[in-house]
mmCIF file of C-alpha atoms in Angstrom:
data_model
loop_
_atom_site.group_PDB
_atom_site.id
_atom_site.type_symbol
_atom_site.label_atom_id
_atom_site.label_comp_id
_atom_site.label_asym_id
_atom_site.label_seq_id
_atom_site.Cartn_x
_atom_site.Cartn_y
_atom_site.Cartn_z
ATOM 1 C CA UNK A 1 22.568 -13.522 0.488
ATOM 2 C CA UNK A 2 18.992 -12.841 3.045
ATOM 3 C CA UNK A 3 20.142 -10.594 5.176
ATOM 4 C CA UNK A 4 20.296 -6.965 3.328
ATOM 5 C CA UNK A 5 17.875 -4.823 3.976
ATOM 6 C CA UNK A 6 16.259 -5.061 0.321
ATOM 7 C CA UNK A 7 16.561 -8.684 0.085
ATOM 8 C CA UNK A 8 13.698 -7.601 3.062
ATOM 9 C CA UNK A 9 11.592 -4.986 1.096
ATOM 10 C CA UNK A 10 11.061 -7.653 -2.006
ATOM 11 C CA UNK A 11 9.717 -10.282 -0.025
ATOM 12 C CA UNK A 12 7.722 -6.919 1.989
ATOM 13 C CA UNK A 13 6.899 -6.538 -2.446
ATOM 14 C CA UNK A 14 5.946 -10.470 -3.050
ATOM 15 C CA UNK A 15 4.049 -10.760 -0.197
ATOM 16 C CA UNK A 16 1.945 -7.559 -0.092
ATOM 17 C CA UNK A 17 1.360 -8.705 -4.516
ATOM 18 C CA UNK A 18 0.092 -12.077 -3.054
ATOM 19 C CA UNK A 19 -1.945 -10.847 -0.546
ATOM 20 C CA UNK A 20 -4.209 -9.053 -3.194
ATOM 21 C CA UNK A 21 -5.806 -11.632 -4.149
ATOM 22 C CA UNK A 22 -7.810 -12.455 -1.434
ATOM 23 C CA UNK A 23 -9.279 -9.019 -1.295
ATOM 24 C CA UNK A 24 -11.412 -6.830 -3.855
ATOM 25 C CA UNK A 25 -9.563 -3.563 -5.371
ATOM 26 C CA UNK A 26 -12.484 -1.331 -6.248
ATOM 27 C CA UNK A 27 -16.564 -1.204 -6.266
ATOM 28 C CA UNK A 28 -19.446 0.545 -7.869
ATOM 29 C CA UNK A 29 -22.910 0.981 -6.662
ATOM 30 C CA UNK A 30 -25.317 2.746 -8.203
ATOM 31 C CA UNK A 31 -28.427 3.795 -5.412
ATOM 32 C CA UNK A 32 -32.446 3.525 -6.766
ATOM 33 C CA UNK A 33 -35.226 5.474 -6.464
ATOM 34 C CA UNK A 34 -34.847 7.328 -3.519
ATOM 35 C CA UNK A 35 -31.932 5.590 -2.759
ATOM 36 C CA UNK A 36 -33.757 3.155 -0.794
ATOM 37 C CA UNK A 37 -32.687 -0.419 -2.089
ATOM 38 C CA UNK A 38 -29.444 -0.906 -3.857
ATOM 39 C CA UNK A 39 -29.811 -1.136 -7.834
ATOM 40 C CA UNK A 40 -25.597 -1.771 -9.383
ATOM 41 C CA UNK A 41 -22.922 -3.472 -7.141
ATOM 42 C CA UNK A 42 -19.684 -4.007 -9.173
ATOM 43 C CA UNK A 43 -17.059 -5.442 -7.179
ATOM 44 C CA UNK A 44 -13.589 -6.037 -9.420
ATOM 45 C CA UNK A 45 -11.130 -7.868 -7.421
ATOM 46 C CA UNK A 46 -8.083 -8.864 -9.505
ATOM 47 C CA UNK A 47 -8.741 -12.297 -11.479
ATOM 48 C CA UNK A 48 -12.627 -10.957 -12.187
ATOM 49 C CA UNK A 49 -15.345 -8.698 -11.891
ATOM 50 C CA UNK A 50 -18.631 -9.750 -9.688
ATOM 51 C CA UNK A 51 -21.919 -6.878 -12.271
ATOM 52 C CA UNK A 52 -25.431 -8.101 -9.911
ATOM 53 C CA UNK A 53 -28.063 -5.736 -11.141
ATOM 54 C CA UNK A 54 -32.143 -6.992 -10.004
ATOM 55 C CA UNK A 55 -30.269 -9.736 -8.182
ATOM 56 C CA UNK A 56 -28.999 -10.685 -11.215
ATOM 57 C CA UNK A 57 -25.464 -11.546 -11.122
ATOM 58 C CA UNK A 58 -22.994 -11.053 -14.055
ATOM 59 C CA UNK A 59 -19.251 -12.555 -13.480
ATOM 60 C CA UNK A 60 -16.141 -10.909 -16.261
ATOM 61 C CA UNK A 61 -13.119 -12.780 -15.909
ATOM 62 C CA UNK A 62 -9.537 -11.091 -16.569
ATOM 63 C CA UNK A 63 -6.782 -13.657 -15.684
ATOM 64 C CA UNK A 64 -3.859 -11.760 -17.483
ATOM 65 C CA UNK A 65 -4.499 -8.826 -14.682
ATOM 66 C CA UNK A 66 -3.446 -12.345 -12.040
ATOM 67 C CA UNK A 67 -1.290 -13.318 -14.840
ATOM 68 C CA UNK A 68 0.842 -10.159 -14.705
ATOM 69 C CA UNK A 69 1.324 -10.317 -10.386
ATOM 70 C CA UNK A 70 2.266 -13.560 -10.337
ATOM 71 C CA UNK A 71 4.632 -12.726 -13.317
ATOM 72 C CA UNK A 72 5.669 -9.115 -10.797
ATOM 73 C CA UNK A 73 6.437 -11.679 -8.061
ATOM 74 C CA UNK A 74 8.885 -14.400 -9.858
ATOM 75 C CA UNK A 75 10.529 -11.051 -11.538
ATOM 76 C CA UNK A 76 10.832 -10.560 -7.470
ATOM 77 C CA UNK A 77 12.381 -13.706 -6.808
ATOM 78 C CA UNK A 78 14.729 -14.342 -9.425
ATOM 79 C CA UNK A 79 15.868 -10.738 -8.882
ATOM 80 C CA UNK A 80 16.369 -12.369 -4.167
ATOM 81 C CA UNK A 81 18.360 -14.828 -5.947
ATOM 82 C CA UNK A 82 20.201 -13.078 -8.690
ATOM 83 C CA UNK A 83 22.224 -10.996 -5.508
ATOM 84 C CA UNK A 84 25.139 -11.054 -8.046
ATOM 85 C CA UNK A 85 24.932 -9.159 -10.181
ATOM 86 C CA UNK A 86 23.148 -5.964 -9.043
ATOM 87 C CA UNK A 87 22.359 -4.577 -12.253
ATOM 88 C CA UNK A 88 20.160 -6.399 -13.445
ATOM 89 C CA UNK A 89 18.208 -6.636 -10.448
ATOM 90 C CA UNK A 90 17.626 -2.424 -10.609
ATOM 91 C CA UNK A 91 16.857 -3.533 -14.082
ATOM 92 C CA UNK A 92 14.447 -6.102 -12.448
ATOM 93 C CA UNK A 93 12.532 -3.771 -10.392
ATOM 94 C CA UNK A 94 12.371 -1.398 -12.778
ATOM 95 C CA UNK A 95 10.220 -3.807 -15.301
ATOM 96 C CA UNK A 96 8.093 -4.620 -11.391
ATOM 97 C CA UNK A 97 7.519 -1.455 -11.572
ATOM 98 C CA UNK A 98 5.988 -0.737 -14.828
ATOM 99 C CA UNK A 99 4.262 -3.893 -14.863
ATOM 100 C CA UNK A 100 2.185 -2.985 -11.431
ATOM 101 C CA UNK A 101 2.192 0.440 -12.214
ATOM 102 C CA UNK A 102 0.421 -0.918 -15.811
ATOM 103 C CA UNK A 103 -2.082 -3.318 -13.425
ATOM 104 C CA UNK A 104 -3.495 0.110 -11.115
ATOM 105 C CA UNK A 105 -3.330 1.939 -14.533
ATOM 106 C CA UNK A 106 -5.982 -0.637 -15.465
ATOM 107 C CA UNK A 107 -8.403 -0.346 -12.369
ATOM 108 C CA UNK A 108 -8.751 3.011 -13.086
ATOM 109 C CA UNK A 109 -9.331 2.645 -16.137
ATOM 110 C CA UNK A 110 -11.922 -0.092 -15.227
ATOM 111 C CA UNK A 111 -13.103 2.116 -13.222
ATOM 112 C CA UNK A 112 -13.215 5.203 -14.806
ATOM 113 C CA UNK A 113 -13.847 4.846 -18.349
ATOM 114 C CA UNK A 114 -15.632 1.031 -18.789
ATOM 115 C CA UNK A 115 -18.153 1.354 -21.556
ATOM 116 C CA UNK A 116 -19.940 -0.925 -18.974
ATOM 117 C CA UNK A 117 -19.686 0.568 -15.815
ATOM 118 C CA UNK A 118 -19.517 5.142 -17.043
ATOM 119 C CA UNK A 119 -23.416 4.883 -16.261
ATOM 120 C CA UNK A 120 -22.621 3.676 -12.784
ATOM 121 C CA UNK A 121 -22.062 7.230 -10.599
ATOM 122 C CA UNK A 122 -23.301 7.070 -7.348
ATOM 123 C CA UNK A 123 -20.521 5.515 -4.995
ATOM 124 C CA UNK A 124 -17.393 4.567 -6.493
ATOM 125 C CA UNK A 125 -15.012 2.879 -4.051
ATOM 126 C CA UNK A 126 -11.401 1.916 -3.736
ATOM 127 C CA UNK A 127 -10.332 -0.505 -1.148
ATOM 128 C CA UNK A 128 -7.626 -2.384 -0.305
ATOM 129 C CA UNK A 129 -6.613 -4.380 -3.020
ATOM 130 C CA UNK A 130 -5.742 -1.373 -4.320
ATOM 131 C CA UNK A 131 -3.836 0.619 -1.331
ATOM 132 C CA UNK A 132 -2.040 -2.793 -1.738
ATOM 133 C CA UNK A 133 -0.501 -2.151 -5.217
ATOM 134 C CA UNK A 134 0.273 0.849 -3.792
ATOM 135 C CA UNK A 135 2.531 -0.391 -0.999
ATOM 136 C CA UNK A 136 3.928 -2.761 -3.883
ATOM 137 C CA UNK A 137 5.175 0.019 -5.542
ATOM 138 C CA UNK A 138 7.306 1.249 -2.319
ATOM 139 C CA UNK A 139 8.400 -1.637 -1.531
ATOM 140 C CA UNK A 140 9.989 -2.223 -4.643
ATOM 141 C CA UNK A 141 11.642 1.754 -4.953
ATOM 142 C CA UNK A 142 12.700 0.952 -2.123
ATOM 143 C CA UNK A 143 14.683 -1.849 -3.134
ATOM 144 C CA UNK A 144 15.985 -0.233 -6.343
ATOM 145 C CA UNK A 145 16.751 2.509 -3.760
ATOM 146 C CA UNK A 146 19.769 0.126 -1.934
ATOM 147 C CA UNK A 147 20.103 -1.752 -4.660
ATOM 148 C CA UNK A 148 21.350 1.148 -6.382
ATOM 149 C CA UNK A 149 23.507 2.379 -2.613
ATOM 150 C CA UNK A 150 25.444 -1.495 -2.244
ATOM 151 C CA UNK A 151 26.192 -0.825 -6.835
ATOM 152 C CA UNK A 152 27.809 3.003 -5.413
ATOM 153 C CA UNK A 153 29.617 1.546 -2.820
ATOM 154 C CA UNK A 154 31.044 -1.362 -4.855
ATOM 155 C CA UNK A 155 32.293 1.436 -7.211
ATOM 156 C CA UNK A 156 33.536 3.864 -5.285
ATOM 157 C CA UNK A 157 35.970 0.326 -3.482
ATOM 158 C CA UNK A 158 36.812 -0.535 -6.262
ATOM 159 C CA UNK A 159 37.953 3.002 -7.434
ATOM 160 C CA UNK A 160 40.099 3.572 -4.372
ATOM 161 C CA UNK A 161 41.661 -0.509 -5.275
#
């Protein structure tokens, strides 16, 4: 059922997850002596981290994070078309919340606790993809809330009969 509000929220969830692939998620910068020149820049995206030190670039690939987000999109798409079984939709929404939360915890680990980047402490900034994942969690929460509301409405109407 495309006309339900939870379907709209699930489509917005998919859109915000897909948009995260096109923007960086976080960045760490270390300035050189006297704050004149940038010494190290590390930019973390969904699929890789770019480590630039003294004009030398190293790329670390993280394909499994991309895989987790693609699985989230596929689960949300499956949830849209399984509108007849609302309990399955609620379970899928819970799994999506878990996976997207794991992605956020992974980014926080990369920024604050990864041994490769722990010595860079000058400037840390979270960029648009990081906030888009929070927006996706919010849309998933809203869709789950309206699915539960529909389930309660159907169960109350069954009690009246």
